């Protein structure tokens, strides 16, 4: 059988996984939970090994001028920091959407109940029931249409004009 040759992705629109906001939102709950668990595990390990909190330990290390480069502590800190930055970026983008988009409040509540609330709702009926307080008489069809619009609006905030939805338009105005 002939071996297939895969060429490298040359532009964002060629990569089907590029800027997939829906996937990011779908893993939000798991990511925040995993981050909290990781932080808790590191805190416990520090308490057991060093008989002190992480903050006190790091303060004393930095005060003493110690270099943590290449250590397991540095790797943990970097990993937790990266995850935390991504979560903060997502939440600040959702907040920007809520405060500045013409449908921001509706979109916020749709995204919140669908992806961001601490406890995942069981099904669309529960989401619609929760949304009733914020959006009167929302149907299944309207919910799915507005959810897609909310994800698209959030994509535009997260990824700017490189979002899949805007690349075609951008390319028409600024051809290569």
mmCIF file of C-alpha atoms in Angstrom:
data_model
loop_
_atom_site.group_PDB
_atom_site.id
_atom_site.type_symbol
_atom_site.label_atom_id
_atom_site.label_comp_id
_atom_site.label_asym_id
_atom_site.label_seq_id
_atom_site.Cartn_x
_atom_site.Cartn_y
_atom_site.Cartn_z
ATOM 1 C CA UNK A 1 0.000 0.000 0.000
ATOM 2 C CA UNK A 2 1.333 3.447 -0.873
ATOM 3 C CA UNK A 3 2.331 5.672 2.011
ATOM 4 C CA UNK A 4 0.312 8.879 2.176
ATOM 5 C CA UNK A 5 2.203 12.132 2.399
ATOM 6 C CA UNK A 6 0.651 14.793 4.595
ATOM 7 C CA UNK A 7 1.712 18.338 3.919
ATOM 8 C CA UNK A 8 2.006 20.761 6.818
ATOM 9 C CA UNK A 9 -0.905 23.070 7.507
ATOM 10 C CA UNK A 10 -0.174 26.342 5.775
ATOM 11 C CA UNK A 11 -2.962 28.559 7.056
ATOM 12 C CA UNK A 12 -5.407 28.558 9.966
ATOM 13 C CA UNK A 13 -8.437 27.862 7.767
ATOM 14 C CA UNK A 14 -6.773 24.663 6.494
ATOM 15 C CA UNK A 15 -6.626 23.148 9.975
ATOM 16 C CA UNK A 16 -10.010 21.764 11.112
ATOM 17 C CA UNK A 17 -8.950 21.899 14.780
ATOM 18 C CA UNK A 18 -7.825 25.519 14.674
ATOM 19 C CA UNK A 19 -9.595 27.772 17.166
ATOM 20 C CA UNK A 20 -12.322 25.304 18.052
ATOM 21 C CA UNK A 21 -14.209 27.278 20.663
ATOM 22 C CA UNK A 22 -16.888 24.617 21.010
ATOM 23 C CA UNK A 23 -14.303 22.030 22.060
ATOM 24 C CA UNK A 24 -12.748 24.516 24.470
ATOM 25 C CA UNK A 25 -16.127 25.165 26.064
ATOM 26 C CA UNK A 26 -16.938 21.450 26.245
ATOM 27 C CA UNK A 27 -13.790 20.747 28.253
ATOM 28 C CA UNK A 28 -14.140 23.804 30.535
ATOM 29 C CA UNK A 29 -15.759 21.987 33.483
ATOM 30 C CA UNK A 30 -13.261 19.126 33.359
ATOM 31 C CA UNK A 31 -10.362 21.568 33.047
ATOM 32 C CA UNK A 32 -11.399 23.691 36.002
ATOM 33 C CA UNK A 33 -12.006 20.593 38.097
ATOM 34 C CA UNK A 34 -8.652 19.087 37.098
ATOM 35 C CA UNK A 35 -6.891 22.362 37.873
ATOM 36 C CA UNK A 36 -8.451 22.511 41.332
ATOM 37 C CA UNK A 37 -7.498 18.876 41.987
ATOM 38 C CA UNK A 38 -3.922 19.473 40.784
ATOM 39 C CA UNK A 39 -3.529 22.543 42.976
ATOM 40 C CA UNK A 40 -4.923 20.648 45.955
ATOM 41 C CA UNK A 41 -2.571 17.698 45.360
ATOM 42 C CA UNK A 42 0.439 19.981 45.149
ATOM 43 C CA UNK A 43 -0.658 21.777 48.325
ATOM 44 C CA UNK A 44 -0.968 18.466 50.189
ATOM 45 C CA UNK A 45 2.385 17.211 48.909
ATOM 46 C CA UNK A 46 4.094 20.431 49.989
ATOM 47 C CA UNK A 47 2.486 20.267 53.407
ATOM 48 C CA UNK A 48 3.663 16.658 53.864
ATOM 49 C CA UNK A 49 7.182 17.144 52.499
ATOM 50 C CA UNK A 50 8.037 20.637 53.706
ATOM 51 C CA UNK A 51 5.645 21.146 56.644
ATOM 52 C CA UNK A 52 4.569 24.468 55.152
ATOM 53 C CA UNK A 53 2.199 25.930 52.580
ATOM 54 C CA UNK A 54 3.237 26.426 48.964
ATOM 55 C CA UNK A 55 3.086 30.201 49.329
ATOM 56 C CA UNK A 56 5.268 30.207 52.443
ATOM 57 C CA UNK A 57 7.701 27.776 50.798
ATOM 58 C CA UNK A 58 7.998 29.801 47.588
ATOM 59 C CA UNK A 59 8.334 33.063 49.525
ATOM 60 C CA UNK A 60 11.212 31.624 51.546
ATOM 61 C CA UNK A 61 12.894 30.140 48.450
ATOM 62 C CA UNK A 62 12.677 33.390 46.506
ATOM 63 C CA UNK A 63 13.763 35.446 49.541
ATOM 64 C CA UNK A 64 16.832 33.222 49.817
ATOM 65 C CA UNK A 65 17.531 33.769 46.098
ATOM 66 C CA UNK A 66 17.153 30.099 45.175
ATOM 67 C CA UNK A 67 16.720 29.152 41.528
ATOM 68 C CA UNK A 68 13.978 26.599 40.813
ATOM 69 C CA UNK A 69 14.852 26.250 37.119
ATOM 70 C CA UNK A 70 14.374 22.679 35.893
ATOM 71 C CA UNK A 71 12.903 21.420 39.173
ATOM 72 C CA UNK A 72 9.665 19.473 39.602
ATOM 73 C CA UNK A 73 8.318 22.444 41.556
ATOM 74 C CA UNK A 74 8.912 24.701 38.563
ATOM 75 C CA UNK A 75 7.201 22.216 36.225
ATOM 76 C CA UNK A 76 4.141 21.981 38.499
ATOM 77 C CA UNK A 77 3.959 25.741 38.778
ATOM 78 C CA UNK A 78 4.224 26.206 34.996
ATOM 79 C CA UNK A 79 1.577 23.584 34.268
ATOM 80 C CA UNK A 80 -0.865 25.013 36.789
ATOM 81 C CA UNK A 81 -0.126 28.537 35.581
ATOM 82 C CA UNK A 82 -0.772 27.646 31.908
ATOM 83 C CA UNK A 83 -4.100 26.012 32.720
ATOM 84 C CA UNK A 84 -5.107 28.873 34.963
ATOM 85 C CA UNK A 85 -4.240 31.461 32.277
ATOM 86 C CA UNK A 86 -6.372 29.651 29.683
ATOM 87 C CA UNK A 87 -9.326 29.492 32.060
ATOM 88 C CA UNK A 88 -8.923 33.187 32.927
ATOM 89 C CA UNK A 89 -8.705 34.073 29.222
ATOM 90 C CA UNK A 90 -11.910 32.182 28.497
ATOM 91 C CA UNK A 91 -13.761 33.739 31.448
ATOM 92 C CA UNK A 92 -12.586 37.273 30.668
ATOM 93 C CA UNK A 93 -13.686 36.762 27.039
ATOM 94 C CA UNK A 94 -17.110 35.558 28.193
ATOM 95 C CA UNK A 95 -17.328 38.612 30.473
ATOM 96 C CA UNK A 96 -16.420 40.910 27.571
ATOM 97 C CA UNK A 97 -19.095 39.226 25.440
ATOM 98 C CA UNK A 98 -21.669 39.656 28.211
ATOM 99 C CA UNK A 99 -20.928 43.342 28.764
ATOM 100 C CA UNK A 100 -20.396 44.529 25.183
ATOM 101 C CA UNK A 101 -22.233 42.380 22.633
ATOM 102 C CA UNK A 102 -25.739 43.472 21.635
ATOM 103 C CA UNK A 103 -27.044 40.039 22.744
ATOM 104 C CA UNK A 104 -24.398 39.641 25.441
ATOM 105 C CA UNK A 105 -26.653 38.944 28.403
ATOM 106 C CA UNK A 106 -28.615 36.246 26.564
ATOM 107 C CA UNK A 107 -25.441 34.707 25.165
ATOM 108 C CA UNK A 108 -23.833 34.716 28.594
ATOM 109 C CA UNK A 109 -26.664 32.735 30.183
ATOM 110 C CA UNK A 110 -26.770 30.277 27.289
ATOM 111 C CA UNK A 111 -23.021 29.658 27.551
ATOM 112 C CA UNK A 112 -23.214 29.531 31.334
ATOM 113 C CA UNK A 113 -25.874 26.822 31.544
ATOM 114 C CA UNK A 114 -24.568 24.889 28.541
ATOM 115 C CA UNK A 115 -20.851 24.898 29.420
ATOM 116 C CA UNK A 116 -19.689 27.053 32.333
ATOM 117 C CA UNK A 117 -21.849 26.322 35.366
ATOM 118 C CA UNK A 118 -20.077 24.245 38.031
ATOM 119 C CA UNK A 119 -22.582 21.411 37.745
ATOM 120 C CA UNK A 120 -23.459 20.109 34.308
ATOM 121 C CA UNK A 121 -27.170 20.069 33.637
ATOM 122 C CA UNK A 122 -28.539 16.684 32.567
ATOM 123 C CA UNK A 123 -30.077 17.648 29.246
ATOM 124 C CA UNK A 124 -31.442 20.422 27.070
ATOM 125 C CA UNK A 125 -34.737 20.469 28.992
ATOM 126 C CA UNK A 126 -32.878 21.400 32.195
ATOM 127 C CA UNK A 127 -30.903 24.070 30.339
ATOM 128 C CA UNK A 128 -34.112 25.547 28.897
ATOM 129 C CA UNK A 129 -35.760 25.474 32.323
ATOM 130 C CA UNK A 130 -32.799 27.338 33.824
ATOM 131 C CA UNK A 131 -32.813 29.842 30.957
ATOM 132 C CA UNK A 132 -36.504 30.693 31.478
ATOM 133 C CA UNK A 133 -35.454 33.082 34.257
ATOM 134 C CA UNK A 134 -33.307 35.031 31.784
ATOM 135 C CA UNK A 135 -34.870 34.438 28.357
ATOM 136 C CA UNK A 136 -38.653 34.155 28.148
ATOM 137 C CA UNK A 137 -40.230 31.352 26.086
ATOM 138 C CA UNK A 138 -37.030 29.993 24.555
ATOM 139 C CA UNK A 139 -37.626 26.978 22.327
ATOM 140 C CA UNK A 140 -35.233 24.142 21.495
ATOM 141 C CA UNK A 141 -34.674 25.561 18.029
ATOM 142 C CA UNK A 142 -34.040 29.082 19.327
ATOM 143 C CA UNK A 143 -31.713 27.755 22.020
ATOM 144 C CA UNK A 144 -29.531 25.849 19.534
ATOM 145 C CA UNK A 145 -29.495 28.765 17.092
ATOM 146 C CA UNK A 146 -28.538 31.249 19.805
ATOM 147 C CA UNK A 147 -26.007 28.851 21.318
ATOM 148 C CA UNK A 148 -24.222 28.660 17.967
ATOM 149 C CA UNK A 149 -24.353 32.445 17.635
ATOM 150 C CA UNK A 150 -22.946 32.809 21.167
ATOM 151 C CA UNK A 151 -20.096 30.417 20.379
ATOM 152 C CA UNK A 152 -19.345 32.315 17.164
ATOM 153 C CA UNK A 153 -19.345 35.658 19.012
ATOM 154 C CA UNK A 154 -17.058 34.201 21.684
ATOM 155 C CA UNK A 155 -14.759 32.820 18.956
ATOM 156 C CA UNK A 156 -14.424 36.299 17.532
ATOM 157 C CA UNK A 157 -13.352 37.614 20.931
ATOM 158 C CA UNK A 158 -10.972 34.752 21.686
ATOM 159 C CA UNK A 159 -9.325 34.481 18.307
ATOM 160 C CA UNK A 160 -10.042 37.843 16.694
ATOM 161 C CA UNK A 161 -10.171 38.074 12.943
ATOM 162 C CA UNK A 162 -8.479 34.722 12.542
ATOM 163 C CA UNK A 163 -11.649 32.918 13.622
ATOM 164 C CA UNK A 164 -12.913 30.445 11.025
ATOM 165 C CA UNK A 165 -16.122 32.409 10.540
ATOM 166 C CA UNK A 166 -14.318 35.649 9.625
ATOM 167 C CA UNK A 167 -11.402 34.327 7.555
ATOM 168 C CA UNK A 168 -13.335 34.183 4.275
ATOM 169 C CA UNK A 169 -14.537 37.761 4.672
ATOM 170 C CA UNK A 170 -11.101 38.941 5.745
ATOM 171 C CA UNK A 171 -9.506 37.212 2.743
ATOM 172 C CA UNK A 172 -11.940 38.990 0.384
ATOM 173 C CA UNK A 173 -10.947 42.403 1.713
ATOM 174 C CA UNK A 174 -7.245 41.617 1.973
ATOM 175 C CA UNK A 175 -6.320 39.054 -0.684
ATOM 176 C CA UNK A 176 -2.746 37.777 -0.578
#
